[in-house]
């Protein structure tokens, strides 16, 4: 079998290739990285991931290095500043949701000891490795997590967004069978 990258990777885009090869599907247990990816995924809802990747550094700067403590304390003045920032996705509902979701993210950290414990608890710490090349945009797992996050008050956490997040942070390994990155360490 010829080894290649997953079908969705634009080989002419170095940022996409790097993301696919070094991040996507690699299990993440660090709350800081889980938070960064969570915030980015919620902004991605309804858009292409490459759009978010290209704006990632601008997001990092605009959202204080993805510092949850700082983001959770944002007030109207900061929200207005973010809405004027051309480097990020300027959707008022998503900007407001980022602050609200961050507060809930931190509540989950307190309740479970870490967001990682919460997230990986849904799979008993196991990575879901798909055994074929028939991929879904959502699953029972993403449905359950989405429902729980919505119940806690989060926004922009539909099942499709959560499934993308699970793929991004390696809870789900959806690399194609012939992908060069299928077996991450």
PDB file of C-alpha atoms in Angstrom:
ATOM      1  CA  UNK A   1       0.000   0.000   0.000  1.00  0.00           C
ATOM      2  CA  UNK A   2       1.384   3.383  -1.015  1.00  0.00           C
ATOM      3  CA  UNK A   3       1.849   5.647   1.984  1.00  0.00           C
ATOM      4  CA  UNK A   4       0.507   9.176   1.625  1.00  0.00           C
ATOM      5  CA  UNK A   5      -1.196  11.881   3.652  1.00  0.00           C
ATOM      6  CA  UNK A   6      -4.908  12.001   4.386  1.00  0.00           C
ATOM      7  CA  UNK A   7      -7.056  13.121   1.448  1.00  0.00           C
ATOM      8  CA  UNK A   8      -7.990  16.465   3.024  1.00  0.00           C
ATOM      9  CA  UNK A   9      -4.425  17.769   3.227  1.00  0.00           C
ATOM     10  CA  UNK A  10      -3.549  20.374   0.634  1.00  0.00           C
ATOM     11  CA  UNK A  11       0.020  19.303  -0.143  1.00  0.00           C
ATOM     12  CA  UNK A  12       0.793  22.776  -1.524  1.00  0.00           C
ATOM     13  CA  UNK A  13       0.069  24.385   1.860  1.00  0.00           C
ATOM     14  CA  UNK A  14       3.030  24.093   4.250  1.00  0.00           C
ATOM     15  CA  UNK A  15       0.866  25.152   7.209  1.00  0.00           C
ATOM     16  CA  UNK A  16      -1.668  22.399   6.447  1.00  0.00           C
ATOM     17  CA  UNK A  17       1.015  19.744   5.914  1.00  0.00           C
ATOM     18  CA  UNK A  18       2.750  20.701   9.179  1.00  0.00           C
ATOM     19  CA  UNK A  19      -0.559  20.657  11.094  1.00  0.00           C
ATOM     20  CA  UNK A  20      -1.471  17.245   9.683  1.00  0.00           C
ATOM     21  CA  UNK A  21       1.965  15.716  10.209  1.00  0.00           C
ATOM     22  CA  UNK A  22       2.709  17.108  13.672  1.00  0.00           C
ATOM     23  CA  UNK A  23      -0.591  17.801  15.439  1.00  0.00           C
ATOM     24  CA  UNK A  24      -3.768  16.319  13.999  1.00  0.00           C
ATOM     25  CA  UNK A  25      -4.618  13.057  15.690  1.00  0.00           C
ATOM     26  CA  UNK A  26      -1.743  13.220  18.181  1.00  0.00           C
ATOM     27  CA  UNK A  27      -3.153  12.577  21.687  1.00  0.00           C
ATOM     28  CA  UNK A  28      -3.156  15.727  23.832  1.00  0.00           C
ATOM     29  CA  UNK A  29      -3.384  15.599  27.626  1.00  0.00           C
ATOM     30  CA  UNK A  30      -2.150  19.096  28.445  1.00  0.00           C
ATOM     31  CA  UNK A  31      -4.986  21.449  29.442  1.00  0.00           C
ATOM     32  CA  UNK A  32      -3.290  24.474  27.892  1.00  0.00           C
ATOM     33  CA  UNK A  33      -3.103  22.803  24.473  1.00  0.00           C
ATOM     34  CA  UNK A  34      -6.603  21.344  24.889  1.00  0.00           C
ATOM     35  CA  UNK A  35      -7.894  24.843  25.599  1.00  0.00           C
ATOM     36  CA  UNK A  36      -6.136  26.373  22.595  1.00  0.00           C
ATOM     37  CA  UNK A  37      -7.566  23.768  20.253  1.00  0.00           C
ATOM     38  CA  UNK A  38     -11.000  24.064  21.851  1.00  0.00           C
ATOM     39  CA  UNK A  39     -11.093  27.818  21.373  1.00  0.00           C
ATOM     40  CA  UNK A  40      -9.926  27.508  17.769  1.00  0.00           C
ATOM     41  CA  UNK A  41     -12.432  24.755  16.947  1.00  0.00           C
ATOM     42  CA  UNK A  42     -15.336  26.824  18.261  1.00  0.00           C
ATOM     43  CA  UNK A  43     -14.283  29.713  16.025  1.00  0.00           C
ATOM     44  CA  UNK A  44     -13.971  27.296  13.109  1.00  0.00           C
ATOM     45  CA  UNK A  45     -17.641  26.231  13.329  1.00  0.00           C
ATOM     46  CA  UNK A  46     -19.099  26.707   9.859  1.00  0.00           C
ATOM     47  CA  UNK A  47     -15.755  27.651   8.292  1.00  0.00           C
ATOM     48  CA  UNK A  48     -12.783  25.755   6.887  1.00  0.00           C
ATOM     49  CA  UNK A  49     -10.001  24.670   9.223  1.00  0.00           C
ATOM     50  CA  UNK A  50      -7.344  26.193   6.977  1.00  0.00           C
ATOM     51  CA  UNK A  51      -8.956  29.593   7.605  1.00  0.00           C
ATOM     52  CA  UNK A  52      -8.402  29.120  11.330  1.00  0.00           C
ATOM     53  CA  UNK A  53      -4.886  27.746  10.906  1.00  0.00           C
ATOM     54  CA  UNK A  54      -3.861  30.805   8.924  1.00  0.00           C
ATOM     55  CA  UNK A  55      -5.198  33.030  11.712  1.00  0.00           C
ATOM     56  CA  UNK A  56      -3.844  30.942  14.588  1.00  0.00           C
ATOM     57  CA  UNK A  57      -1.001  33.275  15.538  1.00  0.00           C
ATOM     58  CA  UNK A  58      -3.311  36.279  15.392  1.00  0.00           C
ATOM     59  CA  UNK A  59      -5.709  34.400  17.683  1.00  0.00           C
ATOM     60  CA  UNK A  60      -2.830  33.592  20.039  1.00  0.00           C
ATOM     61  CA  UNK A  61      -1.925  37.275  20.267  1.00  0.00           C
ATOM     62  CA  UNK A  62      -5.518  38.515  20.485  1.00  0.00           C
ATOM     63  CA  UNK A  63      -6.472  35.979  23.173  1.00  0.00           C
ATOM     64  CA  UNK A  64      -3.469  36.571  25.449  1.00  0.00           C
ATOM     65  CA  UNK A  65      -1.554  33.446  24.488  1.00  0.00           C
ATOM     66  CA  UNK A  66      -4.672  31.316  24.987  1.00  0.00           C
ATOM     67  CA  UNK A  67      -4.544  32.029  28.703  1.00  0.00           C
ATOM     68  CA  UNK A  68      -7.908  30.871  30.126  1.00  0.00           C
ATOM     69  CA  UNK A  69      -7.619  33.011  33.257  1.00  0.00           C
ATOM     70  CA  UNK A  70      -7.200  36.158  31.178  1.00  0.00           C
ATOM     71  CA  UNK A  71      -9.835  35.237  28.580  1.00  0.00           C
ATOM     72  CA  UNK A  72     -12.390  34.404  31.275  1.00  0.00           C
ATOM     73  CA  UNK A  73     -12.066  37.940  32.660  1.00  0.00           C
ATOM     74  CA  UNK A  74     -12.643  39.775  29.367  1.00  0.00           C
ATOM     75  CA  UNK A  75     -15.121  42.647  29.614  1.00  0.00           C
ATOM     76  CA  UNK A  76     -17.005  44.624  26.978  1.00  0.00           C
ATOM     77  CA  UNK A  77     -14.000  46.815  26.128  1.00  0.00           C
ATOM     78  CA  UNK A  78     -11.870  43.767  25.259  1.00  0.00           C
ATOM     79  CA  UNK A  79     -14.730  42.200  23.276  1.00  0.00           C
ATOM     80  CA  UNK A  80     -15.005  45.379  21.227  1.00  0.00           C
ATOM     81  CA  UNK A  81     -11.239  45.351  20.690  1.00  0.00           C
ATOM     82  CA  UNK A  82     -11.449  41.758  19.425  1.00  0.00           C
ATOM     83  CA  UNK A  83     -14.248  42.736  17.046  1.00  0.00           C
ATOM     84  CA  UNK A  84     -11.929  45.328  15.514  1.00  0.00           C
ATOM     85  CA  UNK A  85      -9.067  42.843  15.048  1.00  0.00           C
ATOM     86  CA  UNK A  86      -8.829  41.882  11.347  1.00  0.00           C
ATOM     87  CA  UNK A  87      -6.469  39.003  12.162  1.00  0.00           C
ATOM     88  CA  UNK A  88      -9.155  36.864  13.804  1.00  0.00           C
ATOM     89  CA  UNK A  89     -12.641  35.685  12.917  1.00  0.00           C
ATOM     90  CA  UNK A  90     -14.828  38.613  13.947  1.00  0.00           C
ATOM     91  CA  UNK A  91     -18.130  37.044  14.773  1.00  0.00           C
ATOM     92  CA  UNK A  92     -19.648  38.715  17.849  1.00  0.00           C
ATOM     93  CA  UNK A  93     -21.499  35.597  18.954  1.00  0.00           C
ATOM     94  CA  UNK A  94     -18.322  33.512  18.727  1.00  0.00           C
ATOM     95  CA  UNK A  95     -16.252  36.124  20.564  1.00  0.00           C
ATOM     96  CA  UNK A  96     -18.821  36.279  23.382  1.00  0.00           C
ATOM     97  CA  UNK A  97     -19.062  32.479  23.424  1.00  0.00           C
ATOM     98  CA  UNK A  98     -15.271  32.219  23.731  1.00  0.00           C
ATOM     99  CA  UNK A  99     -15.404  34.096  27.034  1.00  0.00           C
ATOM    100  CA  UNK A 100     -18.422  32.180  28.355  1.00  0.00           C
ATOM    101  CA  UNK A 101     -17.017  28.832  27.202  1.00  0.00           C
ATOM    102  CA  UNK A 102     -13.687  29.628  28.844  1.00  0.00           C
ATOM    103  CA  UNK A 103     -15.383  30.196  32.182  1.00  0.00           C
ATOM    104  CA  UNK A 104     -17.158  26.851  31.831  1.00  0.00           C
ATOM    105  CA  UNK A 105     -13.907  25.189  30.707  1.00  0.00           C
ATOM    106  CA  UNK A 106     -12.358  26.373  33.982  1.00  0.00           C
ATOM    107  CA  UNK A 107     -15.345  25.102  35.982  1.00  0.00           C
ATOM    108  CA  UNK A 108     -14.841  21.698  34.351  1.00  0.00           C
ATOM    109  CA  UNK A 109     -11.156  21.822  35.313  1.00  0.00           C
ATOM    110  CA  UNK A 110     -12.127  22.405  38.946  1.00  0.00           C
ATOM    111  CA  UNK A 111     -14.772  19.682  38.910  1.00  0.00           C
ATOM    112  CA  UNK A 112     -12.591  17.003  37.287  1.00  0.00           C
ATOM    113  CA  UNK A 113      -9.103  18.113  38.314  1.00  0.00           C
ATOM    114  CA  UNK A 114      -8.306  18.973  34.689  1.00  0.00           C
ATOM    115  CA  UNK A 115     -10.109  19.350  31.395  1.00  0.00           C
ATOM    116  CA  UNK A 116      -8.021  16.424  30.188  1.00  0.00           C
ATOM    117  CA  UNK A 117      -9.554  14.182  32.865  1.00  0.00           C
ATOM    118  CA  UNK A 118     -13.018  15.295  31.785  1.00  0.00           C
ATOM    119  CA  UNK A 119     -12.427  14.802  28.062  1.00  0.00           C
ATOM    120  CA  UNK A 120     -10.526  11.521  28.211  1.00  0.00           C
ATOM    121  CA  UNK A 121     -13.019  10.214  30.770  1.00  0.00           C
ATOM    122  CA  UNK A 122     -15.526   9.780  27.955  1.00  0.00           C
ATOM    123  CA  UNK A 123     -13.302   7.052  26.459  1.00  0.00           C
ATOM    124  CA  UNK A 124     -11.808   5.722  29.710  1.00  0.00           C
ATOM    125  CA  UNK A 125      -8.500   7.159  28.521  1.00  0.00           C
ATOM    126  CA  UNK A 126      -8.508   5.123  25.319  1.00  0.00           C
ATOM    127  CA  UNK A 127      -7.820   6.463  21.833  1.00  0.00           C
ATOM    128  CA  UNK A 128     -10.553   5.618  19.337  1.00  0.00           C
ATOM    129  CA  UNK A 129      -8.763   4.324  16.246  1.00  0.00           C
ATOM    130  CA  UNK A 130     -10.942   3.973  13.188  1.00  0.00           C
ATOM    131  CA  UNK A 131     -10.330   0.734  11.363  1.00  0.00           C
ATOM    132  CA  UNK A 132     -11.461   1.758   7.888  1.00  0.00           C
ATOM    133  CA  UNK A 133     -11.559   4.795   5.658  1.00  0.00           C
ATOM    134  CA  UNK A 134     -15.274   5.478   6.160  1.00  0.00           C
ATOM    135  CA  UNK A 135     -15.272   8.656   8.200  1.00  0.00           C
ATOM    136  CA  UNK A 136     -18.146  10.348   9.953  1.00  0.00           C
ATOM    137  CA  UNK A 137     -18.581  14.017  10.763  1.00  0.00           C
ATOM    138  CA  UNK A 138     -20.038  13.096  14.149  1.00  0.00           C
ATOM    139  CA  UNK A 139     -20.459  10.010  16.307  1.00  0.00           C
ATOM    140  CA  UNK A 140     -22.242   8.858  19.446  1.00  0.00           C
ATOM    141  CA  UNK A 141     -19.155   9.991  21.385  1.00  0.00           C
ATOM    142  CA  UNK A 142     -19.233  13.521  19.951  1.00  0.00           C
ATOM    143  CA  UNK A 143     -23.009  13.598  20.501  1.00  0.00           C
ATOM    144  CA  UNK A 144     -22.550  12.753  24.208  1.00  0.00           C
ATOM    145  CA  UNK A 145     -19.776  15.298  24.775  1.00  0.00           C
ATOM    146  CA  UNK A 146     -21.644  17.990  22.837  1.00  0.00           C
ATOM    147  CA  UNK A 147     -24.802  17.367  24.845  1.00  0.00           C
ATOM    148  CA  UNK A 148     -22.885  17.563  28.125  1.00  0.00           C
ATOM    149  CA  UNK A 149     -21.088  20.786  27.166  1.00  0.00           C
ATOM    150  CA  UNK A 150     -24.350  22.383  26.051  1.00  0.00           C
ATOM    151  CA  UNK A 151     -25.987  21.328  29.308  1.00  0.00           C
ATOM    152  CA  UNK A 152     -23.165  23.131  31.118  1.00  0.00           C
ATOM    153  CA  UNK A 153     -23.950  26.263  29.097  1.00  0.00           C
ATOM    154  CA  UNK A 154     -21.380  26.255  26.280  1.00  0.00           C
ATOM    155  CA  UNK A 155     -22.080  27.531  22.754  1.00  0.00           C
ATOM    156  CA  UNK A 156     -20.704  26.546  19.344  1.00  0.00           C
ATOM    157  CA  UNK A 157     -20.145  23.016  20.614  1.00  0.00           C
ATOM    158  CA  UNK A 158     -22.360  21.038  18.261  1.00  0.00           C
ATOM    159  CA  UNK A 159     -21.533  17.414  17.621  1.00  0.00           C
ATOM    160  CA  UNK A 160     -19.732  18.112  14.319  1.00  0.00           C
ATOM    161  CA  UNK A 161     -17.511  20.749  15.968  1.00  0.00           C
ATOM    162  CA  UNK A 162     -16.800  18.435  18.890  1.00  0.00           C
ATOM    163  CA  UNK A 163     -15.939  15.563  16.556  1.00  0.00           C
ATOM    164  CA  UNK A 164     -13.450  17.809  14.752  1.00  0.00           C
ATOM    165  CA  UNK A 165     -12.007  18.702  18.142  1.00  0.00           C
ATOM    166  CA  UNK A 166     -11.706  15.028  19.141  1.00  0.00           C
ATOM    167  CA  UNK A 167      -9.820  14.365  15.894  1.00  0.00           C
ATOM    168  CA  UNK A 168      -7.571  17.386  16.393  1.00  0.00           C
ATOM    169  CA  UNK A 169      -6.544  16.438  19.943  1.00  0.00           C
ATOM    170  CA  UNK A 170      -6.134  12.731  19.231  1.00  0.00           C
ATOM    171  CA  UNK A 171      -9.018  11.302  21.227  1.00  0.00           C
ATOM    172  CA  UNK A 172     -10.002   9.957  17.821  1.00  0.00           C
ATOM    173  CA  UNK A 173      -7.384   8.806  15.314  1.00  0.00           C
ATOM    174  CA  UNK A 174      -8.996   9.272  11.916  1.00  0.00           C
ATOM    175  CA  UNK A 175      -5.847   9.138   9.824  1.00  0.00           C
ATOM    176  CA  UNK A 176      -6.521   7.093   6.702  1.00  0.00           C
ATOM    177  CA  UNK A 177      -5.230   3.536   6.686  1.00  0.00           C
ATOM    178  CA  UNK A 178      -2.503   4.448   4.153  1.00  0.00           C
ATOM    179  CA  UNK A 179      -1.566   7.733   5.834  1.00  0.00           C
ATOM    180  CA  UNK A 180       2.057   8.248   6.813  1.00  0.00           C
ATOM    181  CA  UNK A 181       0.864   9.582  10.196  1.00  0.00           C
ATOM    182  CA  UNK A 182      -1.555   6.811  11.100  1.00  0.00           C
ATOM    183  CA  UNK A 183       0.652   5.413  13.868  1.00  0.00           C
ATOM    184  CA  UNK A 184       1.561   8.338  16.103  1.00  0.00           C
ATOM    185  CA  UNK A 185       3.717   7.439  19.085  1.00  0.00           C
TER     186      UNK A 185
END
